[in-house]
Structure formats: structure tokens, C-alpha cells
mmCIF file of C-alpha atoms and ligand atoms in Angstrom:
data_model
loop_
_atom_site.group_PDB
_atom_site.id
_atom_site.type_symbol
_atom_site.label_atom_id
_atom_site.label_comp_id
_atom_site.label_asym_id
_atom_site.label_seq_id
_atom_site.Cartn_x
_atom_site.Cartn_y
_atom_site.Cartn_z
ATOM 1 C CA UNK A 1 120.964 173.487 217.265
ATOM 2 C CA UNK A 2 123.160 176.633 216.619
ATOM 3 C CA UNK A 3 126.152 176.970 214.012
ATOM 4 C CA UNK A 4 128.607 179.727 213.353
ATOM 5 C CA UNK A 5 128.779 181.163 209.566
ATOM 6 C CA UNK A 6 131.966 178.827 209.491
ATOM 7 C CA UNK A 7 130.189 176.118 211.020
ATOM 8 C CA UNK A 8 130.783 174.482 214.183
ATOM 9 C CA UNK A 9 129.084 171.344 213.506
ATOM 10 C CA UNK A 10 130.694 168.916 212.459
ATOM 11 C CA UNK A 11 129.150 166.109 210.041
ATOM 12 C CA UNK A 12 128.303 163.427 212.320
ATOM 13 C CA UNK A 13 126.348 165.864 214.881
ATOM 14 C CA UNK A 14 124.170 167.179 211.739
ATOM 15 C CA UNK A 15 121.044 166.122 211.473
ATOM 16 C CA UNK A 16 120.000 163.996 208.715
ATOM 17 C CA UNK A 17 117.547 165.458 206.196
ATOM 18 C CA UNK A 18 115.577 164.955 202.685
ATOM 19 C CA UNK A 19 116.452 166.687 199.994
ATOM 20 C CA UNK A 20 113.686 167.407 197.906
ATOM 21 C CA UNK A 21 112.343 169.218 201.582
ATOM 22 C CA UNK A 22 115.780 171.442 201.268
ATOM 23 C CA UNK A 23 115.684 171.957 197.480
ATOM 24 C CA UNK A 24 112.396 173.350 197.758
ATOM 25 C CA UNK A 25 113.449 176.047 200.978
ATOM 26 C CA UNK A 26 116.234 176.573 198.562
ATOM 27 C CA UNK A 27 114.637 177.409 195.521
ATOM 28 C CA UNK A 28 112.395 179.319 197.904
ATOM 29 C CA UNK A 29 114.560 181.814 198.498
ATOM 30 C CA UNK A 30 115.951 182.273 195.025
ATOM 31 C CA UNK A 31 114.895 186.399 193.675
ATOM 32 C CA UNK A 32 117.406 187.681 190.981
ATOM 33 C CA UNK A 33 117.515 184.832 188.123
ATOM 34 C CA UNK A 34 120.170 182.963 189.764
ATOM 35 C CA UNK A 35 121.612 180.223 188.055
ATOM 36 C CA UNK A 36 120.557 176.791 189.325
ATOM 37 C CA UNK A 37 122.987 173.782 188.117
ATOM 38 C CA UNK A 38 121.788 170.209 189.657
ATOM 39 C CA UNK A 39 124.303 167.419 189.401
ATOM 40 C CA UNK A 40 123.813 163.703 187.625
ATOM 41 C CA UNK A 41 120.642 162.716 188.941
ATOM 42 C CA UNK A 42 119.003 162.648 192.106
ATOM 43 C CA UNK A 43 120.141 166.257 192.694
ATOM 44 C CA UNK A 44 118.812 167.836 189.262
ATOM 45 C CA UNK A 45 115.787 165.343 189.738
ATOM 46 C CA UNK A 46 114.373 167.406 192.807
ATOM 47 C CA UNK A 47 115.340 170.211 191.114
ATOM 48 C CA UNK A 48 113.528 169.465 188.248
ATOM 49 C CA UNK A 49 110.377 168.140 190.728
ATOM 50 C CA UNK A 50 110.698 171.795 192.548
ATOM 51 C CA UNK A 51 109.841 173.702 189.769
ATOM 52 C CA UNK A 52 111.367 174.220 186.465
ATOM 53 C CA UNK A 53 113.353 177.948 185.569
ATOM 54 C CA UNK A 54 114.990 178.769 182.621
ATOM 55 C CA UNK A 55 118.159 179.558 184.779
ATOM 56 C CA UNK A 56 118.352 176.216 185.743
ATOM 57 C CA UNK A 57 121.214 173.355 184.129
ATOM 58 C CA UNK A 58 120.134 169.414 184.270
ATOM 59 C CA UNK A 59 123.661 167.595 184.150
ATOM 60 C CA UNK A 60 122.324 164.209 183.026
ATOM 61 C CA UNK A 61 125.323 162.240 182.769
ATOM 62 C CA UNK A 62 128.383 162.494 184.183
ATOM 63 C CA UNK A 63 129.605 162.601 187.531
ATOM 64 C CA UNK A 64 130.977 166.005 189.269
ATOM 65 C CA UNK A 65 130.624 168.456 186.678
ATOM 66 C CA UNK A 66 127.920 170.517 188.617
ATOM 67 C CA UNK A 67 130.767 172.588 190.099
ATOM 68 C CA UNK A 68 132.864 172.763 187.381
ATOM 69 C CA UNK A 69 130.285 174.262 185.058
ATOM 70 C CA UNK A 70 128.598 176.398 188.095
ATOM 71 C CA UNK A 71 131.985 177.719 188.250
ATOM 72 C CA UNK A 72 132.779 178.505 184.783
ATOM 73 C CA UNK A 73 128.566 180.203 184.531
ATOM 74 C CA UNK A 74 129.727 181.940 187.698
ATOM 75 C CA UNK A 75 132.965 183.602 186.307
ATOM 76 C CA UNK A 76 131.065 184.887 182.926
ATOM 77 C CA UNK A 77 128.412 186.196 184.357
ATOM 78 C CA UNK A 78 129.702 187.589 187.737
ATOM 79 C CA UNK A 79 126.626 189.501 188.101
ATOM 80 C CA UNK A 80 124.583 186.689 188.714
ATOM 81 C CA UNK A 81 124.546 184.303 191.868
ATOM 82 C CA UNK A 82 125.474 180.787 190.786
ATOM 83 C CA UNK A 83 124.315 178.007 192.618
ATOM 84 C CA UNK A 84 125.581 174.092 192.393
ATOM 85 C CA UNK A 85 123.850 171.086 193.600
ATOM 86 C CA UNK A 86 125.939 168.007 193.741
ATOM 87 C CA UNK A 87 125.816 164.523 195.473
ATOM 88 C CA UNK A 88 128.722 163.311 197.510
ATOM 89 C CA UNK A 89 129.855 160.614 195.425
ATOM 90 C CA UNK A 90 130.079 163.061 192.414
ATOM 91 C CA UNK A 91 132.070 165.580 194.469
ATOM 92 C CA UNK A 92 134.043 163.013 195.293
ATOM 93 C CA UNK A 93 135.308 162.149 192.138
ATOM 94 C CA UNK A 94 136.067 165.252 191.194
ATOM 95 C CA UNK A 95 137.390 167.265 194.474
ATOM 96 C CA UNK A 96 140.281 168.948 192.542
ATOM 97 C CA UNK A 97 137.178 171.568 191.193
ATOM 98 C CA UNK A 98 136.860 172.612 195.326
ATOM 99 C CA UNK A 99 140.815 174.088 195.040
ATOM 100 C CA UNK A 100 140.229 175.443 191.681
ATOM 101 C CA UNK A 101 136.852 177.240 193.102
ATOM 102 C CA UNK A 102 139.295 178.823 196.046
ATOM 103 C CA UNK A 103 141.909 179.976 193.560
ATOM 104 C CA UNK A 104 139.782 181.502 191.426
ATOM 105 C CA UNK A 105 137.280 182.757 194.510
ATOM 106 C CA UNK A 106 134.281 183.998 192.126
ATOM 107 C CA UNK A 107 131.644 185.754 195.065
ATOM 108 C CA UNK A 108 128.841 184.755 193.216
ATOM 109 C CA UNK A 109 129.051 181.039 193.691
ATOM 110 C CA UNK A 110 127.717 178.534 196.026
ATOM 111 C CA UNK A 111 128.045 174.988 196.387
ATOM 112 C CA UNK A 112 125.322 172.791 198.319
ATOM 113 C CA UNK A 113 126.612 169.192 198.347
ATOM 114 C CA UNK A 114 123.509 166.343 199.375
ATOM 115 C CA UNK A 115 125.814 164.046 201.304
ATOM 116 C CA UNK A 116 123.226 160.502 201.443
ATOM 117 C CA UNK A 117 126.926 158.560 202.012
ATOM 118 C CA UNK A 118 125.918 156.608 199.168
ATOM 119 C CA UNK A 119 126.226 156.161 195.701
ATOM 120 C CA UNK A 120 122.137 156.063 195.763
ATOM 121 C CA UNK A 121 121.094 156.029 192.160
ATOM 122 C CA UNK A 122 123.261 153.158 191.234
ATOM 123 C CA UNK A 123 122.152 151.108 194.049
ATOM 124 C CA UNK A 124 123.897 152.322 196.863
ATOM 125 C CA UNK A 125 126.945 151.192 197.409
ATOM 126 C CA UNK A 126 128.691 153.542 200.090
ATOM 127 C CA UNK A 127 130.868 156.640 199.635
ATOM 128 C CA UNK A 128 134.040 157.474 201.699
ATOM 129 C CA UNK A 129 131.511 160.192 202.946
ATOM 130 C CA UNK A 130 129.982 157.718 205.107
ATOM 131 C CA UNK A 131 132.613 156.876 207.384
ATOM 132 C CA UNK A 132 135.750 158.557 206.745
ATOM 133 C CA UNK A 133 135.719 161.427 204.669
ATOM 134 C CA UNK A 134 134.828 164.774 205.712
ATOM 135 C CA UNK A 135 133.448 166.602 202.654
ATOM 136 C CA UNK A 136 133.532 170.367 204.817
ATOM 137 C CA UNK A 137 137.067 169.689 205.922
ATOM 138 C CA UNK A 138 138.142 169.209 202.532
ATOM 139 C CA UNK A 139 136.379 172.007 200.939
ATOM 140 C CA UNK A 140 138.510 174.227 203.835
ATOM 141 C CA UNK A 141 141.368 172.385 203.481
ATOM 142 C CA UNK A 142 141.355 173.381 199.420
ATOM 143 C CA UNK A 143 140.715 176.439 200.585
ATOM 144 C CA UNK A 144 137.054 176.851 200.314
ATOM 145 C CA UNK A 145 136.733 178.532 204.104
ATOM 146 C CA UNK A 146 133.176 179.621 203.727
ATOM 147 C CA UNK A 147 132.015 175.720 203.914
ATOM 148 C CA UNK A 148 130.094 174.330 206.770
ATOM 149 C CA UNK A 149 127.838 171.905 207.732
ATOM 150 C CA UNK A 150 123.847 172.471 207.813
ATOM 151 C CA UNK A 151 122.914 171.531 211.363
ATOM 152 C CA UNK A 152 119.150 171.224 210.545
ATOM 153 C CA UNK A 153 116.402 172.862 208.196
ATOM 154 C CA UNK A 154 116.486 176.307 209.752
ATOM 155 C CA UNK A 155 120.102 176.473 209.812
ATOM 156 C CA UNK A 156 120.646 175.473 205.713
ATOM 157 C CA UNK A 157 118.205 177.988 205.529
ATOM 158 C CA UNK A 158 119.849 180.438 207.687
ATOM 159 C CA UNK A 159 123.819 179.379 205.699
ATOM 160 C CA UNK A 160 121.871 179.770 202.003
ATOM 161 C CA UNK A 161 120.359 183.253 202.881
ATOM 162 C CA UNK A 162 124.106 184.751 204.165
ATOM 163 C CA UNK A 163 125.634 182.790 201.088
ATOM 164 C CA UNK A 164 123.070 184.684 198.751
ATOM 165 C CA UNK A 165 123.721 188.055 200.591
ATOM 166 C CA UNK A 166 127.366 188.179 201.547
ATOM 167 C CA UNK A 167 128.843 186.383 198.968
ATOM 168 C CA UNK A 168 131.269 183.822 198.276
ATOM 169 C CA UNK A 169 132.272 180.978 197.047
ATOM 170 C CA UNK A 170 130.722 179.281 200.048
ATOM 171 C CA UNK A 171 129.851 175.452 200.799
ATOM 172 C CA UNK A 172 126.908 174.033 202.536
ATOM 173 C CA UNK A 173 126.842 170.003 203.105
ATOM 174 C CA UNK A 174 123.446 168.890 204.321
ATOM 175 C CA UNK A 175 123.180 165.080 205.515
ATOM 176 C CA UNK A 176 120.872 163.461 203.666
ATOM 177 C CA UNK A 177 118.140 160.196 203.796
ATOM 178 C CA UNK A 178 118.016 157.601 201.049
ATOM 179 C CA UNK A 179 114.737 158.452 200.197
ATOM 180 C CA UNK A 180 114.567 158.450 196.568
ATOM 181 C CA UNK A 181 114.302 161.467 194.195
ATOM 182 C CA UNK A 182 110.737 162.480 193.963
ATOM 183 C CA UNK A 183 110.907 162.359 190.283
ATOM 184 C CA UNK A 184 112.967 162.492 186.875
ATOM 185 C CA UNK A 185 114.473 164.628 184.652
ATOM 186 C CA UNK A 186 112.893 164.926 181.162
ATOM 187 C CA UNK A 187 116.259 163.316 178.938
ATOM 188 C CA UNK A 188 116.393 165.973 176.274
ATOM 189 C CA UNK A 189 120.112 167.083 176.541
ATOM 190 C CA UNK A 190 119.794 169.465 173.634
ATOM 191 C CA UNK A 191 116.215 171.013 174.821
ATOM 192 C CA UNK A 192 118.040 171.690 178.640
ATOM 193 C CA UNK A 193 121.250 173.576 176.860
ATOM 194 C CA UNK A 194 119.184 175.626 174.762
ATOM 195 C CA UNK A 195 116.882 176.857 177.668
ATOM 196 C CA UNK A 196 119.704 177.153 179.775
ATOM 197 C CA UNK A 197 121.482 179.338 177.171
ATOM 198 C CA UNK A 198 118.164 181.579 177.086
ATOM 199 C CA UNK A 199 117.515 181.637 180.115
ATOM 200 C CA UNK A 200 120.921 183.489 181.060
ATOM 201 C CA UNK A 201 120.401 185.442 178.064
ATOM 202 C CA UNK A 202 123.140 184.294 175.966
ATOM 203 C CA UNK A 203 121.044 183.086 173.042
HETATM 204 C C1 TPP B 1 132.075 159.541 185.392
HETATM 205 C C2 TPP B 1 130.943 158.651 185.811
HETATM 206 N N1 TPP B 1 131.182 157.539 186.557
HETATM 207 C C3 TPP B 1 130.162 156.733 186.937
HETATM 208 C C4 TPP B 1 128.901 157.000 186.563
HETATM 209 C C5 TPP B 1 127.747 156.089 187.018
HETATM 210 N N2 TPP B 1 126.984 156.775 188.057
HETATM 211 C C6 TPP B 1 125.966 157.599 187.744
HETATM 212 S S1 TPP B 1 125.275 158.333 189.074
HETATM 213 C C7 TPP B 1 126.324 157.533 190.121
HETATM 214 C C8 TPP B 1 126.221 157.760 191.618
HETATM 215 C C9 TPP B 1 126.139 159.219 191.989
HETATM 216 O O1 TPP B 1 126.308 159.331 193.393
HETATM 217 P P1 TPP B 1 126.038 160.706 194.118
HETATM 218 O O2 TPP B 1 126.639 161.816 193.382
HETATM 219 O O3 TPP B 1 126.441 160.542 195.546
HETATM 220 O O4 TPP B 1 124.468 160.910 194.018
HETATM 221 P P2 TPP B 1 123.268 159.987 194.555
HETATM 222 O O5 TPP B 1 123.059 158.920 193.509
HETATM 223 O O6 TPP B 1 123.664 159.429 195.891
HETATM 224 O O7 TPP B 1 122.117 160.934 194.640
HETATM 225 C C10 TPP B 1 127.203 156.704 189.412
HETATM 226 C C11 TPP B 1 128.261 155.847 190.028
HETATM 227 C C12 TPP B 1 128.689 158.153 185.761
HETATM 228 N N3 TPP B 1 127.477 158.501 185.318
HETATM 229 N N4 TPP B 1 129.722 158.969 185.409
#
């Protein structure tokens, strides 16, 4: 399958994925201490399962405040590439941070949202995702117009790589299985800040 930077897949064409397998490619191709931020649960779970950096933020318990607080790491520390990873039920209760991201436009940030249609971790009751929603068209329509769909593996691959090199704010939604997270997050809200905090060098 081929895609355009902008995307010319649309969501229901994409194919559907796992994503532990894409957390892994991503953190693959992470170099220059890049800030990691995985939303409330299964997101900063496989993050936590593909290998733990210093640069990386846990949010344990609320919903949608990956972006939020990738945006506000990406605006103090513009020299580093900020990365968000957020499920679509969290994105979708908070999709006012997608115009805020476009108004404030920092390069240095990208958003990858794991779109399972489902509210997975609390027993998966659907998301408007599944059926109606679109969560690319909305990140355009705020204004967001680097945001496209992830047609397969080698094409989140392919959108991650020109997000890290030509800069942003860009959006990559990846349809997702229900497959479980492979593992949990070690609760220790206080041990997670202070790591975070030295690991962008702030403390
Ligand atoms: C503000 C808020 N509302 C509700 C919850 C309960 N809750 C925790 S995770 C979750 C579902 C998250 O769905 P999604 O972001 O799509 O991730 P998934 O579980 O599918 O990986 C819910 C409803 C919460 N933690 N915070």
C-alpha cells in the first residue's frame, strides 16, 4: 500500500495492526534523547514493555493528557523532538489539545494516536472512532495538516522517520487490534516524575 506525506488513506482502508509491534519500530528509530510521553495505560504499558529511557513520561491516570503535556515538554525544550502516544478514547475526550497544538505549531512534536475503537482497558466498550469519527480528519480540521493515517508497518515507519526529520507538529493514527498490552507500568507516580525531570535535564 502507498500513502502521500498527507496521507491518502483513509481509516477504514488502513490496515489493522498491534501496537506493542509499532511501539517497538518506533522506539527503534528514536537517536537524540527525544522525549517519549505514553498516555493512561495500554499506550505507556508497551512503552514501558519496549524498553525503559529516562526521557520517557508514564501518564498513569487520567485520560488525554499525553498531548497536552507532550505539548507543553515540546514548547520548553524546542530543541528536543517530543513524541505523544495516546489511545483514541483519550484523544477523544480531550480533542480541544489537537487545535491548541496547530495554534501554537511547536516543530518538534508528534502525535501517534493507537486507534483499537475501543475503550480497551476498561473493558471495551466502543469509541466514536469505531464507526463514525475520523480521528485524521479532525486533527486537519483543527488544523493539524501534517496528520495521516498509517497504511501498514512500513508506512508508520516511513510517516515517523519524515515526522522526526522534517518536523512538525504532525499526526500519525495507526489502527489497532485488541490484543492486550504486553505488560504494566510500575505505579510509582513520584519515581516516573523525578526520572522524567532528569532525564530532560531539568533536575
Ligand atoms: C478522565 C478519566 N475518565 C475516565 C477514566 C477511566 N478510564 C481509564 S482508561 C479508560 C479507557 C482509555 O481508552 P483509550 O484511550 O482508547 O485506550 P485503550 O484502553 O483502548 O488502550 C477509561 C475510560 C480515567 N482514567 N480518566
Amino acid at each position: 500500500m502507498t500513502s502521500s506525506r498527507t496521507g491518502a488513506v483513509s481509516a477504514h482502508n488502513a490496515k489493522v495492526m498491534n501496537r506493542f509491534e509499532l511501539t517497538k519500530r518506533l522506539v527503534g528509530q528514536l537517536r537524540h534523547d527525544e522525549a517519549v510521553i505514553g498516555g493512561i495505560g495500554n499506550a505507556n504499558f508497551d512503552l514501558w514493555e519496549s524498553g525503559q529511557r529516562p526521557q520517557n513520561f508514564y501518564m498513569l491516570g487520567s485520560m488525554g493528557l499525553a498531548i497536552p503535556i507532550a505539548l507543553g515538554t515540546a514548547i520548553a525544550q524546542p530543541q528536543r523532538h517530543v513524541i505523544a502516544l495516546e489511545g483514541d478514547g483519550s484523544l477523544l475526550m480531550q480533542l480541544g489539545c489537537l487545535a491548541t497544538v496547530a495554534a501554537q505549531a511547536p516543530r518538534n512534536l508528534t502525535i501517534v494516536v493507537w486507534d483499537n475503537g475501543i475503550y480497551q482497558i476498561t473493558g471495551g466498550q466502543p469509541t466514536a472512532s469505531a464507526a463514525t469519527a475520523d480521528l485524521v480528519a479532525i486533527a486537519r480540521g483543527a488544523g493539524v495538516e501534517k496528520s495521516a493515517w498509517a497504511a501498514d508497518e512500513a508506512d508508520f515507519e516511513r510517516l515517523f522517520a519524515a515526522a522526526l526529520r522534517e518536523g512538525g507538529p504532525s499526526l500519525i493514527a495507526a489502527r489497532i487490534d485488541d490484543k492486550p498490552a504486553v505488560g504494566t507500568t510500575e505505579r510509582d507516580p513520584v519515581q516516573i516524575r523525578e526520572r522524567f525531570m532528569r532525564g530532560l535535564g531539568v533536575k
